[in-house]
C-alpha positions as YAML, in Angstrom:
chain: A
units: angstrom
residues:
- id: 1
  name: UNK
  ca: [-4.78, 22.17, 9.84]
- id: 2
  name: UNK
  ca: [-8.41, 21.91, 8.78]
- id: 3
  name: UNK
  ca: [-9.92, 18.40, 9.11]
- id: 4
  name: UNK
  ca: [-12.22, 17.49, 6.21]
- id: 5
  name: UNK
  ca: [-15.02, 15.10, 7.27]
- id: 6
  name: UNK
  ca: [-16.26, 12.83, 4.48]
- id: 7
  name: UNK
  ca: [-19.95, 13.24, 3.78]
- id: 8
  name: UNK
  ca: [-20.56, 9.51, 3.79]
- id: 9
  name: UNK
  ca: [-19.01, 9.00, 7.26]
- id: 10
  name: UNK
  ca: [-21.32, 7.49, 9.79]
- id: 11
  name: UNK
  ca: [-21.86, 10.01, 12.69]
- id: 12
  name: UNK
  ca: [-20.06, 7.98, 15.32]
- id: 13
  name: UNK
  ca: [-16.79, 8.04, 13.37]
- id: 14
  name: UNK
  ca: [-16.56, 11.87, 13.39]
- id: 15
  name: UNK
  ca: [-14.34, 11.84, 16.58]
- id: 16
  name: UNK
  ca: [-11.93, 9.53, 14.72]
- id: 17
  name: UNK
  ca: [-12.13, 11.33, 11.37]
- id: 18
  name: UNK
  ca: [-8.77, 13.14, 11.78]
- id: 19
  name: UNK
  ca: [-7.06, 9.73, 11.40]
- id: 20
  name: UNK
  ca: [-8.49, 9.06, 7.95]
- id: 21
  name: UNK
  ca: [-6.03, 8.90, 5.04]
- id: 22
  name: UNK
  ca: [-2.52, 7.61, 4.39]
- id: 23
  name: UNK
  ca: [0.40, 8.63, 6.62]
- id: 24
  name: UNK
  ca: [4.06, 8.03, 5.91]
- id: 25
  name: UNK
  ca: [7.27, 8.73, 7.78]
- id: 26
  name: UNK
  ca: [10.17, 7.45, 9.83]
- id: 27
  name: UNK
  ca: [10.65, 6.24, 13.36]
- id: 28
  name: UNK
  ca: [12.98, 4.49, 15.71]
- id: 29
  name: UNK
  ca: [12.74, 1.18, 17.60]
- id: 30
  name: UNK
  ca: [13.25, 1.05, 21.35]
- id: 31
  name: UNK
  ca: [13.75, 4.41, 23.03]
- id: 32
  name: UNK
  ca: [15.06, 5.93, 19.77]
- id: 33
  name: UNK
  ca: [18.59, 6.55, 21.10]
- id: 34
  name: UNK
  ca: [22.12, 5.57, 20.15]
- id: 35
  name: UNK
  ca: [22.17, 2.44, 18.02]
- id: 36
  name: UNK
  ca: [18.39, 1.84, 18.11]
- id: 37
  name: UNK
  ca: [17.30, 0.80, 14.60]
- id: 38
  name: UNK
  ca: [15.45, 3.13, 12.20]
- id: 39
  name: UNK
  ca: [12.32, 2.24, 10.31]
- id: 40
  name: UNK
  ca: [9.94, 3.72, 7.72]
- id: 41
  name: UNK
  ca: [6.20, 3.27, 7.97]
- id: 42
  name: UNK
  ca: [3.06, 3.66, 5.92]
- id: 43
  name: UNK
  ca: [-0.23, 3.73, 7.84]
- id: 44
  name: UNK
  ca: [-3.74, 3.76, 6.27]
- id: 45
  name: UNK
  ca: [-7.02, 4.57, 7.98]
- id: 46
  name: UNK
  ca: [-10.03, 3.96, 5.73]
- id: 47
  name: UNK
  ca: [-13.78, 3.45, 6.11]
- id: 48
  name: UNK
  ca: [-16.49, 1.76, 4.08]
- id: 49
  name: UNK
  ca: [-19.68, 3.23, 5.62]
- id: 50
  name: UNK
  ca: [-19.75, 0.94, 8.65]
- id: 51
  name: UNK
  ca: [-19.13, 2.26, 12.21]
- id: 52
  name: UNK
  ca: [-15.44, 1.56, 12.39]
- id: 53
  name: UNK
  ca: [-12.19, 2.57, 10.72]
- id: 54
  name: UNK
  ca: [-10.07, -0.01, 9.03]
- id: 55
  name: UNK
  ca: [-6.34, 0.22, 9.95]
- id: 56
  name: UNK
  ca: [-3.22, -1.13, 8.17]
- id: 57
  name: UNK
  ca: [0.39, -0.34, 9.00]
- id: 58
  name: UNK
  ca: [3.44, -1.63, 7.06]
- id: 59
  name: UNK
  ca: [6.94, -1.00, 8.32]
- id: 60
  name: UNK
  ca: [10.41, -1.49, 6.86]
- id: 61
  name: UNK
  ca: [13.83, -1.41, 8.51]
- id: 62
  name: UNK
  ca: [15.99, 1.36, 7.07]
- id: 63
  name: UNK
  ca: [19.51, 2.78, 7.51]
- id: 64
  name: UNK
  ca: [20.02, 6.19, 9.08]
- id: 65
  name: UNK
  ca: [19.50, 7.94, 5.75]
- id: 66
  name: UNK
  ca: [16.10, 6.22, 5.28]
- id: 67
  name: UNK
  ca: [17.06, 3.68, 2.64]
- id: 68
  name: UNK
  ca: [14.77, 0.66, 3.01]
- id: 69
  name: UNK
  ca: [16.68, -2.49, 3.91]
- id: 70
  name: UNK
  ca: [13.96, -5.14, 4.41]
- id: 71
  name: UNK
  ca: [10.34, -5.51, 5.49]
- id: 72
  name: UNK
  ca: [9.85, -5.27, 9.23]
- id: 73
  name: UNK
  ca: [6.17, -6.12, 9.87]
- id: 74
  name: UNK
  ca: [2.50, -5.57, 9.02]
- id: 75
  name: UNK
  ca: [-0.43, -5.08, 11.35]
- id: 76
  name: UNK
  ca: [-4.09, -4.47, 10.63]
- id: 77
  name: UNK
  ca: [-7.24, -3.91, 12.61]
- id: 78
  name: UNK
  ca: [-10.40, -1.95, 13.39]
- id: 79
  name: UNK
  ca: [-10.94, 1.27, 15.42]
- id: 80
  name: UNK
  ca: [-14.34, 2.30, 16.78]
- id: 81
  name: UNK
  ca: [-16.12, 4.04, 19.60]
- id: 82
  name: UNK
  ca: [-16.63, 1.69, 22.60]
- id: 83
  name: UNK
  ca: [-20.38, 1.41, 23.02]
- id: 84
  name: UNK
  ca: [-23.00, -1.36, 23.53]
- id: 85
  name: UNK
  ca: [-23.98, -2.94, 20.23]
- id: 86
  name: UNK
  ca: [-27.71, -2.91, 19.42]
- id: 87
  name: UNK
  ca: [-30.02, -4.59, 16.92]
- id: 88
  name: UNK
  ca: [-29.17, -2.01, 14.23]
- id: 89
  name: UNK
  ca: [-25.44, -3.12, 14.31]
- id: 90
  name: UNK
  ca: [-24.26, -5.90, 12.10]
- id: 91
  name: UNK
  ca: [-22.71, -9.19, 13.19]
- id: 92
  name: UNK
  ca: [-21.76, -11.48, 14.45]
- id: 93
  name: UNK
  ca: [-20.21, -12.72, 11.22]
- id: 94
  name: UNK
  ca: [-22.11, -11.68, 8.13]
- id: 95
  name: UNK
  ca: [-25.38, -10.72, 9.81]
- id: 96
  name: UNK
  ca: [-26.23, -7.45, 8.10]
- id: 97
  name: UNK
  ca: [-26.66, -4.18, 9.95]
- id: 98
  name: UNK
  ca: [-29.70, -1.96, 9.34]
- id: 99
  name: UNK
  ca: [-29.41, 0.56, 6.52]
- id: 100
  name: UNK
  ca: [-29.78, 3.44, 9.00]
- id: 101
  name: UNK
  ca: [-26.79, 3.56, 11.44]
- id: 102
  name: UNK
  ca: [-27.35, 2.82, 15.12]
- id: 103
  name: UNK
  ca: [-26.18, 6.38, 16.00]
- id: 104
  name: UNK
  ca: [-27.99, 8.60, 13.55]
- id: 105
  name: UNK
  ca: [-27.10, 12.14, 14.63]
- id: 106
  name: UNK
  ca: [-24.35, 14.20, 16.23]
- id: 107
  name: UNK
  ca: [-26.55, 14.41, 19.33]
- id: 108
  name: UNK
  ca: [-26.64, 10.58, 19.54]
- id: 109
  name: UNK
  ca: [-22.83, 10.61, 19.46]
- id: 110
  name: UNK
  ca: [-22.56, 13.40, 22.00]
- id: 111
  name: UNK
  ca: [-24.37, 11.22, 24.53]
- id: 112
  name: UNK
  ca: [-21.34, 8.92, 24.52]
- id: 113
  name: UNK
  ca: [-18.90, 11.51, 25.80]
- id: 114
  name: UNK
  ca: [-17.00, 10.37, 28.91]
- id: 115
  name: UNK
  ca: [-16.34, 12.33, 32.08]
- id: 116
  name: UNK
  ca: [-13.07, 13.74, 30.59]
- id: 117
  name: UNK
  ca: [-14.92, 15.26, 27.61]
- id: 118
  name: UNK
  ca: [-13.70, 12.68, 25.14]
- id: 119
  name: UNK
  ca: [-14.95, 9.27, 23.90]
- id: 120
  name: UNK
  ca: [-14.10, 5.78, 24.94]
- id: 121
  name: UNK
  ca: [-12.73, 3.70, 22.03]
- id: 122
  name: UNK
  ca: [-11.95, 0.12, 21.22]
- id: 123
  name: UNK
  ca: [-9.16, -1.02, 18.91]
- id: 124
  name: UNK
  ca: [-8.47, -4.57, 17.65]
- id: 125
  name: UNK
  ca: [-5.03, -5.12, 16.07]
- id: 126
  name: UNK
  ca: [-3.72, -8.38, 14.55]
- id: 127
  name: UNK
  ca: [-0.05, -9.19, 14.02]
- id: 128
  name: UNK
  ca: [1.80, -11.92, 12.21]
- id: 129
  name: UNK
  ca: [3.04, -14.70, 14.48]
- id: 130
  name: UNK
  ca: [-0.38, -15.45, 16.03]
- id: 131
  name: UNK
  ca: [-0.78, -12.29, 18.14]
- id: 132
  name: UNK
  ca: [-3.98, -10.26, 18.47]
- id: 133
  name: UNK
  ca: [-4.41, -7.22, 20.77]
- id: 134
  name: UNK
  ca: [-7.63, -5.78, 22.17]
- id: 135
  name: UNK
  ca: [-7.13, -2.17, 23.29]
- id: 136
  name: UNK
  ca: [-9.47, 0.10, 25.23]
- id: 137
  name: UNK
  ca: [-8.76, 3.76, 25.66]
- id: 138
  name: UNK
  ca: [-10.02, 7.25, 24.90]
- id: 139
  name: UNK
  ca: [-9.89, 9.86, 22.21]
- id: 140
  name: UNK
  ca: [-10.19, 13.54, 23.04]
- id: 141
  name: UNK
  ca: [-9.74, 15.85, 20.07]
- id: 142
  name: UNK
  ca: [-6.61, 14.79, 18.19]
- id: 143
  name: UNK
  ca: [-5.18, 12.71, 21.09]
- id: 144
  name: UNK
  ca: [-5.55, 8.99, 21.72]
- id: 145
  name: UNK
  ca: [-4.41, 6.85, 24.67]
- id: 146
  name: UNK
  ca: [-4.78, 3.06, 24.47]
- id: 147
  name: UNK
  ca: [-3.91, 0.08, 26.77]
- id: 148
  name: UNK
  ca: [-4.41, -3.61, 26.08]
- id: 149
  name: UNK
  ca: [-7.23, -5.34, 27.85]
- id: 150
  name: UNK
  ca: [-6.29, -8.63, 26.23]
- id: 151
  name: UNK
  ca: [-3.38, -10.05, 24.25]
- id: 152
  name: UNK
  ca: [-4.17, -13.32, 22.55]
- id: 153
  name: UNK
  ca: [-1.13, -15.50, 21.63]
- id: 154
  name: UNK
  ca: [-1.02, -18.65, 19.52]
- id: 155
  name: UNK
  ca: [0.60, -21.82, 20.77]
- id: 156
  name: UNK
  ca: [3.99, -20.94, 19.25]
- id: 157
  name: UNK
  ca: [3.88, -17.16, 19.54]
- id: 158
  name: UNK
  ca: [6.65, -15.22, 21.24]
- id: 159
  name: UNK
  ca: [6.02, -14.02, 24.82]
- id: 160
  name: UNK
  ca: [4.03, -10.80, 24.83]
- id: 161
  name: UNK
  ca: [1.98, -9.69, 27.85]
- id: 162
  name: UNK
  ca: [0.56, -6.12, 27.32]
- id: 163
  name: UNK
  ca: [1.07, -2.83, 25.51]
- id: 164
  name: UNK
  ca: [0.08, 0.84, 25.50]
- id: 165
  name: UNK
  ca: [-0.06, 3.18, 22.56]
- id: 166
  name: UNK
  ca: [-0.48, 6.95, 22.24]
- id: 167
  name: UNK
  ca: [-1.29, 8.89, 19.12]
- id: 168
  name: UNK
  ca: [-1.47, 12.64, 18.59]
- id: 169
  name: UNK
  ca: [-1.87, 15.16, 15.77]
- id: 170
  name: UNK
  ca: [0.81, 17.89, 16.07]
- id: 171
  name: UNK
  ca: [0.96, 20.63, 13.43]
- id: 172
  name: UNK
  ca: [-0.73, 18.27, 10.97]
- id: 173
  name: UNK
  ca: [1.63, 15.36, 11.58]
- id: 174
  name: UNK
  ca: [0.72, 12.08, 13.23]
- id: 175
  name: UNK
  ca: [2.99, 11.17, 16.15]
- id: 176
  name: UNK
  ca: [2.78, 7.85, 17.93]
- id: 177
  name: UNK
  ca: [4.53, 5.80, 20.61]
- id: 178
  name: UNK
  ca: [4.14, 2.12, 21.45]
- id: 179
  name: UNK
  ca: [5.32, 0.55, 24.73]
- id: 180
  name: UNK
  ca: [5.32, -3.22, 25.09]
- id: 181
  name: UNK
  ca: [5.75, -5.80, 27.92]
- id: 182
  name: UNK
  ca: [7.41, -8.83, 26.39]
- id: 183
  name: UNK
  ca: [9.86, -11.63, 27.26]
- id: 184
  name: UNK
  ca: [8.96, -11.42, 30.95]
- id: 185
  name: UNK
  ca: [9.91, -7.73, 31.26]
- id: 186
  name: UNK
  ca: [7.61, -4.83, 32.20]
- id: 187
  name: UNK
  ca: [6.37, -2.12, 29.89]
- id: 188
  name: UNK
  ca: [9.26, -0.53, 27.97]
- id: 189
  name: UNK
  ca: [9.62, 1.73, 24.90]
- id: 190
  name: UNK
  ca: [9.12, -0.41, 21.81]
- id: 191
  name: UNK
  ca: [8.84, 2.07, 18.94]
- id: 192
  name: UNK
  ca: [7.80, 5.65, 18.00]
- id: 193
  name: UNK
  ca: [7.39, 7.61, 14.75]
- id: 194
  name: UNK
  ca: [6.34, 10.87, 13.18]
- id: 195
  name: UNK
  ca: [4.23, 10.47, 10.08]
- id: 196
  name: UNK
  ca: [3.09, 13.04, 7.47]
- id: 197
  name: UNK
  ca: [-0.19, 12.88, 5.52]
- id: 198
  name: UNK
  ca: [0.48, 11.56, 2.07]
- id: 199
  name: UNK
  ca: [-0.71, 13.66, -0.87]
...
């Protein structure tokens, strides 16, 4: 599957460009066996010219045939290369970035390659119920591995200690798996899905 890179994409997002677009499909909660519930999901990766992707995922519980039963959850966040921020970058808050991006060329981006030949990335994801995750990981071609560095919970949030996520592009479809450590237990299968690019 050919990956089309938008002409207005800042150079440092090129390694993440295969995620761009809307993805839809079904998945299973838990290990995806026996009576584990089914769900349907819509995931969007967009950009607005700044050096990060915007992420939104909506999920609905379904029956085995895929009929939506009720909303399950929503999460949103930001995906970027993990690099030191410089004067050319925006923030904090509404402090504007320079018009010219901090990383101007493909050569600038190539200097960020890690020892494994990929790039280190940072992902922030926010959930309902007062939970925010900060992931660090790596992207190498169409494969991503993430692990939480920090999980922030509100005063009344449910117990949630850590998580890992993997994403991969296989024959044009986006596959992902999410393992979670919650309720005092260690990391265990939480959910997985296979999503197709929406037309």
